Structures are given as C-alpha cells and as structure tokens.
PDB file of N, CA and C in Angstrom:
ATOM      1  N   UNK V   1     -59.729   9.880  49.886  1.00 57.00           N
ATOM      2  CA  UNK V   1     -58.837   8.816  49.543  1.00 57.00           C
ATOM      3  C   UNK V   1     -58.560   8.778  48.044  1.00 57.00           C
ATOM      4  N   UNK V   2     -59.556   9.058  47.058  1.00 62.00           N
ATOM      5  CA  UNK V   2     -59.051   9.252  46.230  1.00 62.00           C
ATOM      6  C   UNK V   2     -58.652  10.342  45.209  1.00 62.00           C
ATOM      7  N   UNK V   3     -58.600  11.314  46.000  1.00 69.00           N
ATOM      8  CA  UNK V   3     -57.268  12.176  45.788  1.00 69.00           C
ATOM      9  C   UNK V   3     -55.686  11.656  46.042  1.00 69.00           C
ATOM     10  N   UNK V   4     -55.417  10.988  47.256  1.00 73.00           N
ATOM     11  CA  UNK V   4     -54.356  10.334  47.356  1.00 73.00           C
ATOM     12  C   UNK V   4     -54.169   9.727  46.343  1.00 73.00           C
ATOM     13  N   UNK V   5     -54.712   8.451  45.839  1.00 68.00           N
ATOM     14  CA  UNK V   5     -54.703   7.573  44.852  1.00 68.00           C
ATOM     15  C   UNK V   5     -54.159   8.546  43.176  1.00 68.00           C
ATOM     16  N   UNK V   6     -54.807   9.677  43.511  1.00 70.00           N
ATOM     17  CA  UNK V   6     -55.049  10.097  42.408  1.00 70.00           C
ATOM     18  C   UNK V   6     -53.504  10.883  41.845  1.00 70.00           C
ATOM     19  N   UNK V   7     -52.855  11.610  43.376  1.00 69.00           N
ATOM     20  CA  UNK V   7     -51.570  11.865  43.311  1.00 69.00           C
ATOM     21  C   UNK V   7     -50.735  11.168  43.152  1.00 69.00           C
ATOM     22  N   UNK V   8     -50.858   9.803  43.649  1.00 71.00           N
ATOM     23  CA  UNK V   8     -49.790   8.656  43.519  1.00 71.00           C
ATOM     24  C   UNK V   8     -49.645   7.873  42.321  1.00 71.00           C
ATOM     25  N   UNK V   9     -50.923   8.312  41.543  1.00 70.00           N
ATOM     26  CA  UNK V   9     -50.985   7.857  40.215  1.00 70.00           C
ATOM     27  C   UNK V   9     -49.777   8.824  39.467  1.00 70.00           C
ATOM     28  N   UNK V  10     -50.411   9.677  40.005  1.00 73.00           N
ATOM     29  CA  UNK V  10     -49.878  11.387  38.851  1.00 73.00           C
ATOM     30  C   UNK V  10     -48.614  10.999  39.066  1.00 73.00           C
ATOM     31  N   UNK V  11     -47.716  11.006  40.209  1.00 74.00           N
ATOM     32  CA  UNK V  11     -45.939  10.483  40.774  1.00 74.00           C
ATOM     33  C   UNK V  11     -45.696   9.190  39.785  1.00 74.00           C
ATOM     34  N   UNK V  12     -46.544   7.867  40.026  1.00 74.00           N
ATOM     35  CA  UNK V  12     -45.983   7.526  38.904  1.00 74.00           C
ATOM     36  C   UNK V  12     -45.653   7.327  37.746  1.00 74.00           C
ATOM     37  N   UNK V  13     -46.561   8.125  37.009  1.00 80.00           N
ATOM     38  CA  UNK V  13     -46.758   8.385  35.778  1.00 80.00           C
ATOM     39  C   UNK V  13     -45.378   9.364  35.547  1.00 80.00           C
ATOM     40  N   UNK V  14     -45.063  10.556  36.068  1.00 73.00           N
ATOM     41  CA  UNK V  14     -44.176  11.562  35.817  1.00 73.00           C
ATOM     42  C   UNK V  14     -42.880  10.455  36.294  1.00 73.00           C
ATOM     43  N   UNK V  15     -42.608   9.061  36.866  1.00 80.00           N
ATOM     44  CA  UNK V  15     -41.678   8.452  37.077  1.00 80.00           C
ATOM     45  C   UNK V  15     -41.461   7.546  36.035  1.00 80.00           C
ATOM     46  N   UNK V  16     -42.425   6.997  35.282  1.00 77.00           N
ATOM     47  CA  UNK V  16     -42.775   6.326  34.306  1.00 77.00           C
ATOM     48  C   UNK V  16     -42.137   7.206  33.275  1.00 77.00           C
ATOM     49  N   UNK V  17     -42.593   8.241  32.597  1.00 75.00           N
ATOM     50  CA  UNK V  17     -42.635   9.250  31.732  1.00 75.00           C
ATOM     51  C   UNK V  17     -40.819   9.488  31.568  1.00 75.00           C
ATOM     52  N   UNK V  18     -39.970   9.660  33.010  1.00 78.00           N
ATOM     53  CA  UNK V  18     -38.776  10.387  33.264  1.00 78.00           C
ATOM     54  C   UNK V  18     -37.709   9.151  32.892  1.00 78.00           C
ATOM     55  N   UNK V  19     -38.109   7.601  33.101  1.00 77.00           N
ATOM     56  CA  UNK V  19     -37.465   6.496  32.741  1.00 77.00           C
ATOM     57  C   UNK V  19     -37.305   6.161  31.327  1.00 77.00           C
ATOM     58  N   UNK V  20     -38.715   6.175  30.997  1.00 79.00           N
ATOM     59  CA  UNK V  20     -39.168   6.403  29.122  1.00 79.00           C
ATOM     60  C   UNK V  20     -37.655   7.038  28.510  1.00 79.00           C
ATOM     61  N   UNK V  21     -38.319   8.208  28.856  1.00 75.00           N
ATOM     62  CA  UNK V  21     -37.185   9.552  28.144  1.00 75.00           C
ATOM     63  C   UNK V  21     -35.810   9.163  28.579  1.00 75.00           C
ATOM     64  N   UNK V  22     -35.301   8.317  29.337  1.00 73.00           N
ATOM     65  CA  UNK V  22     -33.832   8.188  29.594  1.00 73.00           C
ATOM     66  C   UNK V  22     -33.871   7.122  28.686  1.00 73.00           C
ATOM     67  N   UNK V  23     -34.533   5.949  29.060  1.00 74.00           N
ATOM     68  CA  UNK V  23     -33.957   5.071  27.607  1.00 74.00           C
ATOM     69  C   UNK V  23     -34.005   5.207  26.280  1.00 74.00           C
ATOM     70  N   UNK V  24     -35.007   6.304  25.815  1.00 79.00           N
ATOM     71  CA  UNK V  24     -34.905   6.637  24.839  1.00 79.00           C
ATOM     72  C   UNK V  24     -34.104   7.556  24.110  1.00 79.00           C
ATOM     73  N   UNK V  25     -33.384   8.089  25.422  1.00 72.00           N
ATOM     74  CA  UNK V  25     -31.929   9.083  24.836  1.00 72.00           C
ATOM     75  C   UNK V  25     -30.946   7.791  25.049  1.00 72.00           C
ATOM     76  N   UNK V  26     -31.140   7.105  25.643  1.00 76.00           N
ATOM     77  CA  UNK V  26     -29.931   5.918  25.821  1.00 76.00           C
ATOM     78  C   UNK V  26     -30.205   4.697  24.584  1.00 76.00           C
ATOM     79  N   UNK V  27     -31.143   4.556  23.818  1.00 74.00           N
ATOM     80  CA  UNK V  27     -31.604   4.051  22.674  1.00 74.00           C
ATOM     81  C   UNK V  27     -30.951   4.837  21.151  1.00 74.00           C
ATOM     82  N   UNK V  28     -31.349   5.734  21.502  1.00 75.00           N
ATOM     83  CA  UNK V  28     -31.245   7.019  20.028  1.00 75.00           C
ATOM     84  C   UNK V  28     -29.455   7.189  20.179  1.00 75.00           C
ATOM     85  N   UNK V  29     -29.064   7.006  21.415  1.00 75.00           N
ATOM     86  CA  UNK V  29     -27.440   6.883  21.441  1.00 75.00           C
ATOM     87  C   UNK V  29     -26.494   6.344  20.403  1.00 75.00           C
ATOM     88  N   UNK V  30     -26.625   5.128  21.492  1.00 75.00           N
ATOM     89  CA  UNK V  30     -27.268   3.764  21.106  1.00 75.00           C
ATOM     90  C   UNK V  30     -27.015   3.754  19.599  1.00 75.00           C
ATOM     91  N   UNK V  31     -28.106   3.448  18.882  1.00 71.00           N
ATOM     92  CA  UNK V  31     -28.528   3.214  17.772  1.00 71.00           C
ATOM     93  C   UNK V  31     -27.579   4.378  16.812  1.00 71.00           C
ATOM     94  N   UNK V  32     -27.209   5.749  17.087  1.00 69.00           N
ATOM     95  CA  UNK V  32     -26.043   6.766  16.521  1.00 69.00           C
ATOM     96  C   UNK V  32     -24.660   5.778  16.407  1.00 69.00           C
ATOM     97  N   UNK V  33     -24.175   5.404  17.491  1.00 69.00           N
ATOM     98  CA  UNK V  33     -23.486   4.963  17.143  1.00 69.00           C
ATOM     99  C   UNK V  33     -22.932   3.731  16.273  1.00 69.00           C
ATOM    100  N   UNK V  34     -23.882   2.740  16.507  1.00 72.00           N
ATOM    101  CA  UNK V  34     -24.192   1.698  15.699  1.00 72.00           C
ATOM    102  C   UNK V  34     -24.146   2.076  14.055  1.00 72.00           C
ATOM    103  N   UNK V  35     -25.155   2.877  13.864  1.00 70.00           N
ATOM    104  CA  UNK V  35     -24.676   3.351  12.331  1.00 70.00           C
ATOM    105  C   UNK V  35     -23.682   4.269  11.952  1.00 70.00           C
ATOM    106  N   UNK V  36     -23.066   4.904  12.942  1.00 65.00           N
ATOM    107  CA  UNK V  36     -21.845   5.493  12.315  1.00 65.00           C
ATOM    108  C   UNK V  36     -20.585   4.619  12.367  1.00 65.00           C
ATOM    109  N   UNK V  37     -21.045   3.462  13.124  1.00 65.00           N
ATOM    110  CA  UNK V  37     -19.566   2.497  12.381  1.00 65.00           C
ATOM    111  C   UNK V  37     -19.627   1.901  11.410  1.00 65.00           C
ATOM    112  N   UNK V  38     -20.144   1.370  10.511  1.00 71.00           N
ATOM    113  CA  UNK V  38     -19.824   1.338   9.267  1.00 71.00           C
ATOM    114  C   UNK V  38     -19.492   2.387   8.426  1.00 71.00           C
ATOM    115  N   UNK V  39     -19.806   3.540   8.402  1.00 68.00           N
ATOM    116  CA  UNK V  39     -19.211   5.026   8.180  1.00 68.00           C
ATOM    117  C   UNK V  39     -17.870   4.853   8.426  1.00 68.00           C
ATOM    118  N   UNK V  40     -17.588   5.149   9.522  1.00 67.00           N
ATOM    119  CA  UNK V  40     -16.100   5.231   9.834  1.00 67.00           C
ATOM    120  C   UNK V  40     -15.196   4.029   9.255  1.00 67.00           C
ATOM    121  N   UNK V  41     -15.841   2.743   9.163  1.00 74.00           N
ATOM    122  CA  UNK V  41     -15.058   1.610   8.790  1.00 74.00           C
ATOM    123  C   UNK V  41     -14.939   2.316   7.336  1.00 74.00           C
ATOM    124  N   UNK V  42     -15.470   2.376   6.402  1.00 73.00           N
ATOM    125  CA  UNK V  42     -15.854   2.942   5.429  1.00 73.00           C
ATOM    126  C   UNK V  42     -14.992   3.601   4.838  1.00 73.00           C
ATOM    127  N   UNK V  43     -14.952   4.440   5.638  1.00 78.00           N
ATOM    128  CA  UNK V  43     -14.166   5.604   5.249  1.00 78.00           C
ATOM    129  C   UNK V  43     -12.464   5.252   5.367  1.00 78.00           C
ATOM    130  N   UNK V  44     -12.627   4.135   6.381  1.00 78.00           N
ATOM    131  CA  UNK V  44     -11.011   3.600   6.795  1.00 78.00           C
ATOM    132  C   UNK V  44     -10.618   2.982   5.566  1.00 78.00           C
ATOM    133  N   UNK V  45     -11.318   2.213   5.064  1.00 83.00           N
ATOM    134  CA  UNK V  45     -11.063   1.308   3.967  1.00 83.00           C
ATOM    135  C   UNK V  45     -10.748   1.992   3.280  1.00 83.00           C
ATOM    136  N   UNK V  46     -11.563   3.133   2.326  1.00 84.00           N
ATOM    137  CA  UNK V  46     -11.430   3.807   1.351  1.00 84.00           C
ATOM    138  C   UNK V  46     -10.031   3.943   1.412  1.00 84.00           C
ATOM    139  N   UNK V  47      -9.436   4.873   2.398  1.00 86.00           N
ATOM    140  CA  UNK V  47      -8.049   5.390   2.811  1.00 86.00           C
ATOM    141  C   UNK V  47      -7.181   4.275   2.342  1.00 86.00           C
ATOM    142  N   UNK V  48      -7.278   3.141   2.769  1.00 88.00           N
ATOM    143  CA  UNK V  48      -6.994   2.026   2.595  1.00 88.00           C
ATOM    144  C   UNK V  48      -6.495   1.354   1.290  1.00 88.00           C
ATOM    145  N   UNK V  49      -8.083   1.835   0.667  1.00 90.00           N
ATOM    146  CA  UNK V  49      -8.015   1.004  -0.981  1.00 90.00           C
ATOM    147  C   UNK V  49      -6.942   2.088  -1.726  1.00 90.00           C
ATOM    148  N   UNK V  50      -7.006   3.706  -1.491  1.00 91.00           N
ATOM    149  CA  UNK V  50      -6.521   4.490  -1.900  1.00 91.00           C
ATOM    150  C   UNK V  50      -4.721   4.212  -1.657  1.00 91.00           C
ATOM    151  N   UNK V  51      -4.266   3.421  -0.667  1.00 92.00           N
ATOM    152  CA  UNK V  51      -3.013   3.621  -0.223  1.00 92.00           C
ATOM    153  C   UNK V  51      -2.792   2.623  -1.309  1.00 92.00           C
ATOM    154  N   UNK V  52      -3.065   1.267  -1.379  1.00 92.00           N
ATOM    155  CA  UNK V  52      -3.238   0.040  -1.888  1.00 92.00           C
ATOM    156  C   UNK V  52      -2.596   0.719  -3.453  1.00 92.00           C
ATOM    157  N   UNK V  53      -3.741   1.305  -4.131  1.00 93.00           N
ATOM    158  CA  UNK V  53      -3.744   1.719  -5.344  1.00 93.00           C
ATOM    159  C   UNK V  53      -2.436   2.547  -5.772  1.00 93.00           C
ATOM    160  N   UNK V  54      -1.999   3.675  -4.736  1.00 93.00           N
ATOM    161  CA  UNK V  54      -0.961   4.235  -5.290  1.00 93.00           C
ATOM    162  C   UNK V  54       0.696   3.227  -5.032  1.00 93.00           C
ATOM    163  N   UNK V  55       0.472   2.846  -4.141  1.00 93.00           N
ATOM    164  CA  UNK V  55       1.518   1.650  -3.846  1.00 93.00           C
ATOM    165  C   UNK V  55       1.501   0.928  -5.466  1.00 93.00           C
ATOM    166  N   UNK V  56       0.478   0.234  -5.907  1.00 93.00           N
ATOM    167  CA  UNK V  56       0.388  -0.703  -7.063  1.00 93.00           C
ATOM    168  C   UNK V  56       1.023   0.370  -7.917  1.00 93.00           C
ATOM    169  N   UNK V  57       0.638   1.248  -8.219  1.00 94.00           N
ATOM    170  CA  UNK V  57       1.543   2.439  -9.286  1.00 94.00           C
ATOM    171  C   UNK V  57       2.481   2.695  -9.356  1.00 94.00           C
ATOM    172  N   UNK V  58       3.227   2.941  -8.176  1.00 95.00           N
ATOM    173  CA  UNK V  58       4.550   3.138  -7.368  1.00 95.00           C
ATOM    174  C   UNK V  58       5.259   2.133  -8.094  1.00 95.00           C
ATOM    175  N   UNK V  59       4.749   0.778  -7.617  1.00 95.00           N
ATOM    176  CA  UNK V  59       5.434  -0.401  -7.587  1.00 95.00           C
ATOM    177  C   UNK V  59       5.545  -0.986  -9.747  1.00 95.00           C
ATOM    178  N   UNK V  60       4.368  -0.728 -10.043  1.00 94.00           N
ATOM    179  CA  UNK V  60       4.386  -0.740 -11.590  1.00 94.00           C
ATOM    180  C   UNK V  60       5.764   0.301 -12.281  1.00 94.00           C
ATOM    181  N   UNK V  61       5.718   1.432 -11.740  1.00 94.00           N
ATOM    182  CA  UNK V  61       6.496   2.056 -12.567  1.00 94.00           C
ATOM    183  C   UNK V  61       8.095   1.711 -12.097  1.00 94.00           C
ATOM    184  N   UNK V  62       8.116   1.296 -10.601  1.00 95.00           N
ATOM    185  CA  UNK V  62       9.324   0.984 -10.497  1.00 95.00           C
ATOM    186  C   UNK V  62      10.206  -0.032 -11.291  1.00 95.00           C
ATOM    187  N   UNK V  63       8.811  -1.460 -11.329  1.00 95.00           N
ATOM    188  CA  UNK V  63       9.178  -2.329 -12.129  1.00 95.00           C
ATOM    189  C   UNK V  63       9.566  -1.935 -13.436  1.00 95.00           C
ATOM    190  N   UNK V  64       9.074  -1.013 -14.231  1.00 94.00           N
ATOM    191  CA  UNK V  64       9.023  -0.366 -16.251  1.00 94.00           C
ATOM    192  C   UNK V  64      10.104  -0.537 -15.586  1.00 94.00           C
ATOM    193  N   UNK V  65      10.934   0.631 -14.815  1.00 94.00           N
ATOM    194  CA  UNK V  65      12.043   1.050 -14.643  1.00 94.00           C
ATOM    195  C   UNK V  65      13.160   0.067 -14.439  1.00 94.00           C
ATOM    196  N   UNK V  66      12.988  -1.190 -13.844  1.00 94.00           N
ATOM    197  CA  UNK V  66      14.025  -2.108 -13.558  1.00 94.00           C
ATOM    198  C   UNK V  66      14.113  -2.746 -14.729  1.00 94.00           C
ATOM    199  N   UNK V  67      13.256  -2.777 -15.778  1.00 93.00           N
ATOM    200  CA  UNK V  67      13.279  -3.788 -16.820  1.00 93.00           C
ATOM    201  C   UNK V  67      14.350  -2.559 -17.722  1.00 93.00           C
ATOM    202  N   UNK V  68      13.556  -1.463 -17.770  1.00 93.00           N
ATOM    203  CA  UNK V  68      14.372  -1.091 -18.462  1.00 93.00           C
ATOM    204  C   UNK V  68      16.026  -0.620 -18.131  1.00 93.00           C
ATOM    205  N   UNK V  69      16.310  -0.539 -17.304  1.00 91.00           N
ATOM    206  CA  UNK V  69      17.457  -0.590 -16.874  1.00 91.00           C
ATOM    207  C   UNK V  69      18.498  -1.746 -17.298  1.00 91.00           C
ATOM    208  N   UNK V  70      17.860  -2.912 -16.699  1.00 89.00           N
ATOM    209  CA  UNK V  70      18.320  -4.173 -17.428  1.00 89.00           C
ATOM    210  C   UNK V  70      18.253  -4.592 -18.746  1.00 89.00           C
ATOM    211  N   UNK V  71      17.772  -3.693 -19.659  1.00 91.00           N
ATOM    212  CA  UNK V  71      17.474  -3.927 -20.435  1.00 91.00           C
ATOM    213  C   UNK V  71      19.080  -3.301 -21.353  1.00 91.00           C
ATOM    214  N   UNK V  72      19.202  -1.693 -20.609  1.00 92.00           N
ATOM    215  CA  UNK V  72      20.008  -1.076 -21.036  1.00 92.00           C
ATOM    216  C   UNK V  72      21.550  -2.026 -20.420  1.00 92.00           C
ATOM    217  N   UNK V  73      21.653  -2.749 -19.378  1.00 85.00           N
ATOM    218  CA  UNK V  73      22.871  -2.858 -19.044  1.00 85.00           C
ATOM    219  C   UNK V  73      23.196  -4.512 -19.804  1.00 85.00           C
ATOM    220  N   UNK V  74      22.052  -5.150 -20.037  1.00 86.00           N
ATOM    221  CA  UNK V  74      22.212  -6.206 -21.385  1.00 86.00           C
ATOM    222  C   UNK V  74      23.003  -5.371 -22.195  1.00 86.00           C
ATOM    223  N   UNK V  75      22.438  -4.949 -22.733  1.00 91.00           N
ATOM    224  CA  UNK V  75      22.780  -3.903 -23.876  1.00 91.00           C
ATOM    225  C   UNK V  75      24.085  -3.337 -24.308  1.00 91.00           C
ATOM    226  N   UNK V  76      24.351  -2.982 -23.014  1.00 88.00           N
ATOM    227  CA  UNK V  76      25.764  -2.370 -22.874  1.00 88.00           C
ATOM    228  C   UNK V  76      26.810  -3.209 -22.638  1.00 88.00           C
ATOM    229  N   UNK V  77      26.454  -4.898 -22.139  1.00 83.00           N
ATOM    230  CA  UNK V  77      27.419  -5.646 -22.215  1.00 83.00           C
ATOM    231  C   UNK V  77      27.522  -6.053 -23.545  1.00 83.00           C
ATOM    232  N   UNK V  78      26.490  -6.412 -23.888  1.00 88.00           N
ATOM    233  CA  UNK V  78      26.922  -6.958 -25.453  1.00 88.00           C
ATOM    234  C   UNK V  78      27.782  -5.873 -26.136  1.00 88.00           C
ATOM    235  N   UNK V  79      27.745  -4.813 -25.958  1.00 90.00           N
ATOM    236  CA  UNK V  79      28.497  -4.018 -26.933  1.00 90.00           C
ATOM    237  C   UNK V  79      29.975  -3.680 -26.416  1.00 90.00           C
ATOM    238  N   UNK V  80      29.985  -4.163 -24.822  1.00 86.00           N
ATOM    239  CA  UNK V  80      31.465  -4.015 -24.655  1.00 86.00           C
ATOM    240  C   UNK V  80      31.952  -5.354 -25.271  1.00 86.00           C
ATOM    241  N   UNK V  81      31.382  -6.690 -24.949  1.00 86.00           N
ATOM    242  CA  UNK V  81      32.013  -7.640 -25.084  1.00 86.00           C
ATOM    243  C   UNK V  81      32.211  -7.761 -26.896  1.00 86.00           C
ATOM    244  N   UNK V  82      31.878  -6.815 -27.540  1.00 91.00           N
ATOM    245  CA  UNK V  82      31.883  -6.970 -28.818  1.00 91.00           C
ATOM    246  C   UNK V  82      33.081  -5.816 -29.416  1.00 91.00           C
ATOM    247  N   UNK V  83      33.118  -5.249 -28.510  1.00 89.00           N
ATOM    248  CA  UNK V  83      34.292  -3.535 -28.533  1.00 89.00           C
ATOM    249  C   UNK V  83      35.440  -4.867 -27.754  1.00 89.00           C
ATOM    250  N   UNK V  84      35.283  -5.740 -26.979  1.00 87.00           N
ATOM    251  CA  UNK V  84      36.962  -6.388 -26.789  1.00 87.00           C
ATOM    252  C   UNK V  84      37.337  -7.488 -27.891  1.00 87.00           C
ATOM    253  N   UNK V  85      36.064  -8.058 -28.391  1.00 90.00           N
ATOM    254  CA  UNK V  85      36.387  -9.184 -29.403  1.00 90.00           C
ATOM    255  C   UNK V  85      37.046  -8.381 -30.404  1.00 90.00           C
ATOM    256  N   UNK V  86      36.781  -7.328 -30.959  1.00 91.00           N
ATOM    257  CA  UNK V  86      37.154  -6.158 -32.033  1.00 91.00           C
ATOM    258  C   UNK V  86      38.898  -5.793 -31.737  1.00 91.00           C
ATOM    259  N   UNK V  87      38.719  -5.885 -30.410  1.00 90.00           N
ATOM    260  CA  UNK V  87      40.362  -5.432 -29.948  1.00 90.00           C
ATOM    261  C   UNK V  87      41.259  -6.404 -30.212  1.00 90.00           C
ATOM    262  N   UNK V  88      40.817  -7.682 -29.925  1.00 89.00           N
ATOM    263  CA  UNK V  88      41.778  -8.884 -29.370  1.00 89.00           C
ATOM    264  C   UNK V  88      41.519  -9.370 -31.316  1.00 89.00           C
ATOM    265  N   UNK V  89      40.918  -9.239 -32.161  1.00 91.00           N
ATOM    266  CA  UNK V  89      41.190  -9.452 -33.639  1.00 91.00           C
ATOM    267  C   UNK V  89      42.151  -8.401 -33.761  1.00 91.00           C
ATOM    268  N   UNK V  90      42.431  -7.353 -33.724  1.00 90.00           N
ATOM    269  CA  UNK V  90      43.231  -6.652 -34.090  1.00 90.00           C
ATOM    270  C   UNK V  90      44.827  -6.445 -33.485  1.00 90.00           C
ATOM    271  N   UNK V  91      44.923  -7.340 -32.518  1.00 89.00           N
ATOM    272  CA  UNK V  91      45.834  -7.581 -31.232  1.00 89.00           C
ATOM    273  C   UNK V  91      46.650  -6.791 -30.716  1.00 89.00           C
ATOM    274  N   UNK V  92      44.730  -5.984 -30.071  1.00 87.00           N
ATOM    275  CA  UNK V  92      45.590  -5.499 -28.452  1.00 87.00           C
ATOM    276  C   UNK V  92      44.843  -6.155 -27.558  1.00 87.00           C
ATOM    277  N   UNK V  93      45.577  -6.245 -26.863  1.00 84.00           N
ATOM    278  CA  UNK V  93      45.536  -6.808 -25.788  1.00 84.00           C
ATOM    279  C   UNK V  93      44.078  -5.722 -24.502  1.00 84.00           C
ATOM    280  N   UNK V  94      43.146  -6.139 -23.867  1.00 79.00           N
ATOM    281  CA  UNK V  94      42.221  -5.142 -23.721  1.00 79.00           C
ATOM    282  C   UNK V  94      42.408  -5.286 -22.130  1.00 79.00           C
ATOM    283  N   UNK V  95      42.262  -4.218 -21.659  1.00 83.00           N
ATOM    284  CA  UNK V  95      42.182  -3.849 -19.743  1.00 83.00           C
ATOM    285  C   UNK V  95      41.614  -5.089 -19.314  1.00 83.00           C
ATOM    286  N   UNK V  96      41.829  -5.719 -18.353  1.00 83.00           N
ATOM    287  CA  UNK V  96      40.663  -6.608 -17.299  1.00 83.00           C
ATOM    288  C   UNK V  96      39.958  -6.080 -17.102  1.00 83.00           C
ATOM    289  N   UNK V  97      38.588  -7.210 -17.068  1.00 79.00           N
ATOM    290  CA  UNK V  97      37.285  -6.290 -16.464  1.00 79.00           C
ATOM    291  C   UNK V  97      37.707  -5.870 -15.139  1.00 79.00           C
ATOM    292  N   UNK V  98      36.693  -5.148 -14.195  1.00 82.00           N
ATOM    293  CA  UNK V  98      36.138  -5.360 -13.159  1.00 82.00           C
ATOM    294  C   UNK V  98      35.522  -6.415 -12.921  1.00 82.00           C
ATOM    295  N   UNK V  99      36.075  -6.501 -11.349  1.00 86.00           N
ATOM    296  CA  UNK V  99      35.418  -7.745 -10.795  1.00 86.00           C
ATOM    297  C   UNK V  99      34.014  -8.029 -10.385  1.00 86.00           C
ATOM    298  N   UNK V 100      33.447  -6.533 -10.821  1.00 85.00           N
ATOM    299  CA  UNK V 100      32.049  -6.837 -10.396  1.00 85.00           C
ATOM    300  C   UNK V 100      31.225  -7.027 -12.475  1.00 85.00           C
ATOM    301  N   UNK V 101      32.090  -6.615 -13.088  1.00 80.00           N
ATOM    302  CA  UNK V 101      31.547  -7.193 -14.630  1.00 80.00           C
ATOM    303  C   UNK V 101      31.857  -8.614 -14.872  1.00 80.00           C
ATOM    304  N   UNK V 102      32.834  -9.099 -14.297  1.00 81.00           N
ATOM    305  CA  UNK V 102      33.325 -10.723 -14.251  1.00 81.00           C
ATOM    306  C   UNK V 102      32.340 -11.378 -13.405  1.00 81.00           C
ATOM    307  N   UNK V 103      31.541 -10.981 -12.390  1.00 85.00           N
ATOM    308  CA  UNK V 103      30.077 -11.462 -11.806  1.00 85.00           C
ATOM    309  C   UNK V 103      29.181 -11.580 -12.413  1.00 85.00           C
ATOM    310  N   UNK V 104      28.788 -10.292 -13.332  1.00 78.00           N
ATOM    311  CA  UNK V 104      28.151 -10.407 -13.912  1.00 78.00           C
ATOM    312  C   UNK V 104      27.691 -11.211 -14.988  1.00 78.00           C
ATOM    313  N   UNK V 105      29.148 -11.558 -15.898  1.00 76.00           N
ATOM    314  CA  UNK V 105      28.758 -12.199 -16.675  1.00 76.00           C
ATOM    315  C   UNK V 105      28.819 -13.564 -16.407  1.00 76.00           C
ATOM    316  N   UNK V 106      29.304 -13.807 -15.279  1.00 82.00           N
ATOM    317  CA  UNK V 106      29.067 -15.289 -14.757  1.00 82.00           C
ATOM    318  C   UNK V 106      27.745 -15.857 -14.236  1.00 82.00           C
ATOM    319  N   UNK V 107      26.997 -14.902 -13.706  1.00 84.00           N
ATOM    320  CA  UNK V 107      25.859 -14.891 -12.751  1.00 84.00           C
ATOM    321  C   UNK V 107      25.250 -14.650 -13.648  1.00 84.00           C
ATOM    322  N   UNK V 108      25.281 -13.508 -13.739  1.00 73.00           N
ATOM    323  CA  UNK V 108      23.947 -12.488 -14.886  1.00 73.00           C
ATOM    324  C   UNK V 108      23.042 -11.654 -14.367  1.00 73.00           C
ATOM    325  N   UNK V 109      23.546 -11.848 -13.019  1.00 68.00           N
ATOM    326  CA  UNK V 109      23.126 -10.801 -11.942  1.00 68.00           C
ATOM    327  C   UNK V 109      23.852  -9.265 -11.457  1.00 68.00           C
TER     328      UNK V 109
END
C-alpha cells in the first residue's frame, strides 16, 4: 500500500511541478510585457516631443519671415506714397492705385 501512496504522491508532485512552470511562464509573460510599456510609450513620446520641436522651428522661422515681409511691404508703401506726393507737387497727375493697395491702406491688411 505504500508503494501506491508513494506513486500517487510522485503523480502529484510532477502535476504540481507542470502547473508551477505554466504560471511561471504565464508570470515572466506577464511581467515582459508590463515593462515594455513604458518603453514603447517612451519611445512614442520622444517621436512626439521631436515632432513638437521641429513644428516650433518651422513655425518660428515662418513667423521671422512674415514680419519681415511686412516689414518690407510697410516699407514699400511709404516710399510709393512718397514717389506720388513728389508727383502731384510737381503736377502730374499719378495712375490710380490698385484696388487691392486702396485696401490696404485703408485696412492695413
């Protein structure tokens, strides 16, 4: 009889043993994946902060560029409207603007 006992021990032990080892590959899983998401979040962000950053650059230099543009087309009105005052002292008579420079100088847009 206790040989029986002794086999039925041994069965459950090797059943014991075979459950172990599954949760512990289902643990070690598990637990892989758990720490590789912050990794991956990680890494998303970065991508992220990186897009962020060249956008802000993008967007900086576009702005230099609009100022200076406006800067130049100030510029260029004052010197027409100063090339017709020059005309109309000397009396000629000077072209009509365009209707989109007659906006402009109404608006300033």
């Amino acid at each position: 009889m206790n040989g029986i006992w002794g086999l039925v021990g041994a069965g459950i032990t090797l059943i014991g043993v075979a459950v172990t080892g599954w949760f512990t590959y289902r643990g070690t899983r598990t637990a892989a994946a758990i720490q590789a998401a912050p990794v991956a979040k990680a890494q998303e962000f970065a991508v992220l902060q990186a897009t962020v950053e060249r956008v802000d650059k993008e967007n900086g230099e576009l702005r230099n560029r609009q100022f200076r543009t406006d800067a130049l087309l100030r510029a260029f009105s004052r010197s027409a409207d100063r090339w017709r005052r020059q005309m109309e002292r000397a009396g000629m008579e000077p072209e009509p603007a365009d209707p989109l420079v007659d906006e402009y100088n109404r608006t300033g847009v």
